[in-house]
Amino acid sequence: MNEMPGFIALETTDDDGLPLAIAWSLPDGRIKHTLIQPDDSWLDEESSITGEYSMEELESLGVSPLDVIRELENDHFNATLYTNGSGEEDQALARLFDTYGLDPFVELAPAEVLYDAAGPGEWQRQRGETFNELGLEPMRPEHEVEAMLHLHQRLIAR
């Protein structure tokens, strides 16, 4: 079986890009996903967690940013991970690493660079179709990664 490229997606708050949830794929096509406990340094009196998760959910169901980094390191140390190209992942991942004064050990690239046959905009169009076909929600990281995995399989089968 061919190894799949690594795909990654993060869900962030609307206003200041705090990471709320993360998902990435493994070489065998499985997906890891978790909520992220907000670090105390991310919050001040004016900030509030927005999005579909309450602070209680993030605290009780999420894992610490350091645990997220460790797990990501176990799965993808010195690897290139592919994103939907929105740019949110760069900022959110940088915030995770900066919290602990660490340099990122993964490089991010837009997934469309994997496919020579898909011209500019074509990958995004097919991504949208994939979400519709599979009944997935674009803002959920695990759905984003699932859509990129399905689209990858479709594009390499050509």
PDB file of N, CA, C and O in Angstrom, residues 66 69 94 96-105:
ATOM      1  N   LEU A  66       1.149  21.298  24.667  1.00  0.00           N
ATOM      2  CA  LEU A  66       2.405  20.551  24.678  1.00  0.00           C
ATOM      3  C   LEU A  66       2.175  19.087  24.296  1.00  0.00           C
ATOM      4  O   LEU A  66       2.970  18.498  23.553  1.00  0.00           O
ATOM      5  N   ILE A  69       1.775  18.942  20.572  1.00  0.00           N
ATOM      6  CA  ILE A  69       3.090  19.037  19.917  1.00  0.00           C
ATOM      7  C   ILE A  69       3.824  17.707  19.994  1.00  0.00           C
ATOM      8  O   ILE A  69       4.395  17.241  19.002  1.00  0.00           O
ATOM      9  N   ALA A  94       1.990  28.046  14.654  1.00  0.00           N
ATOM     10  CA  ALA A  94       3.041  28.907  15.212  1.00  0.00           C
ATOM     11  C   ALA A  94       2.717  29.270  16.658  1.00  0.00           C
ATOM     12  O   ALA A  94       3.597  29.277  17.521  1.00  0.00           O
ATOM     13  N   LEU A  96       0.965  27.483  18.811  1.00  0.00           N
ATOM     14  CA  LEU A  96       1.215  26.306  19.647  1.00  0.00           C
ATOM     15  C   LEU A  96       2.697  26.202  20.015  1.00  0.00           C
ATOM     16  O   LEU A  96       3.053  26.021  21.169  1.00  0.00           O
ATOM     17  N   PHE A  97       3.556  26.307  19.004  1.00  0.00           N
ATOM     18  CA  PHE A  97       4.989  26.158  19.236  1.00  0.00           C
ATOM     19  C   PHE A  97       5.551  27.335  20.033  1.00  0.00           C
ATOM     20  O   PHE A  97       6.388  27.147  20.918  1.00  0.00           O
ATOM     21  N   ASP A  98       5.123  28.553  19.709  1.00  0.00           N
ATOM     22  CA  ASP A  98       5.619  29.749  20.406  1.00  0.00           C
ATOM     23  C   ASP A  98       5.305  29.722  21.891  1.00  0.00           C
ATOM     24  O   ASP A  98       6.059  30.278  22.697  1.00  0.00           O
ATOM     25  N   THR A  99       4.211  29.085  22.259  1.00  0.00           N
ATOM     26  CA  THR A  99       3.825  28.993  23.664  1.00  0.00           C
ATOM     27  C   THR A  99       4.950  28.395  24.501  1.00  0.00           C
ATOM     28  O   THR A  99       5.132  28.754  25.661  1.00  0.00           O
ATOM     29  N   TYR A 100       5.717  27.490  23.902  1.00  0.00           N
ATOM     30  CA  TYR A 100       6.791  26.801  24.618  1.00  0.00           C
ATOM     31  C   TYR A 100       8.184  27.194  24.112  1.00  0.00           C
ATOM     32  O   TYR A 100       9.171  26.536  24.434  1.00  0.00           O
ATOM     33  N   GLY A 101       8.244  28.251  23.305  1.00  0.00           N
ATOM     34  CA  GLY A 101       9.523  28.708  22.783  1.00  0.00           C
ATOM     35  C   GLY A 101      10.181  27.707  21.849  1.00  0.00           C
ATOM     36  O   GLY A 101      11.404  27.653  21.741  1.00  0.00           O
ATOM     37  N   LEU A 102       9.369  26.914  21.158  1.00  0.00           N
ATOM     38  CA  LEU A 102       9.887  25.877  20.263  1.00  0.00           C
ATOM     39  C   LEU A 102       9.806  26.325  18.802  1.00  0.00           C
ATOM     40  O   LEU A 102       8.911  27.080  18.425  1.00  0.00           O
ATOM     41  N   ASP A 103      10.739  25.834  18.007  1.00  0.00           N
ATOM     42  CA  ASP A 103      10.675  26.043  16.565  1.00  0.00           C
ATOM     43  C   ASP A 103       9.855  24.915  15.967  1.00  0.00           C
ATOM     44  O   ASP A 103      10.057  23.751  16.325  1.00  0.00           O
ATOM     45  N   PRO A 104       8.961  25.225  15.039  1.00  0.00           N
ATOM     46  CA  PRO A 104       8.176  24.156  14.413  1.00  0.00           C
ATOM     47  C   PRO A 104       9.083  23.138  13.720  1.00  0.00           C
ATOM     48  O   PRO A 104      10.067  23.500  13.094  1.00  0.00           O
ATOM     49  N   PHE A 105       8.746  21.876  13.872  1.00  0.00           N
ATOM     50  CA  PHE A 105       9.514  20.800  13.251  1.00  0.00           C
ATOM     51  C   PHE A 105       8.795  20.235  12.041  1.00  0.00           C
ATOM     52  O   PHE A 105       9.213  19.235  11.475  1.00  0.00           O
TER      53      PHE A 105
END
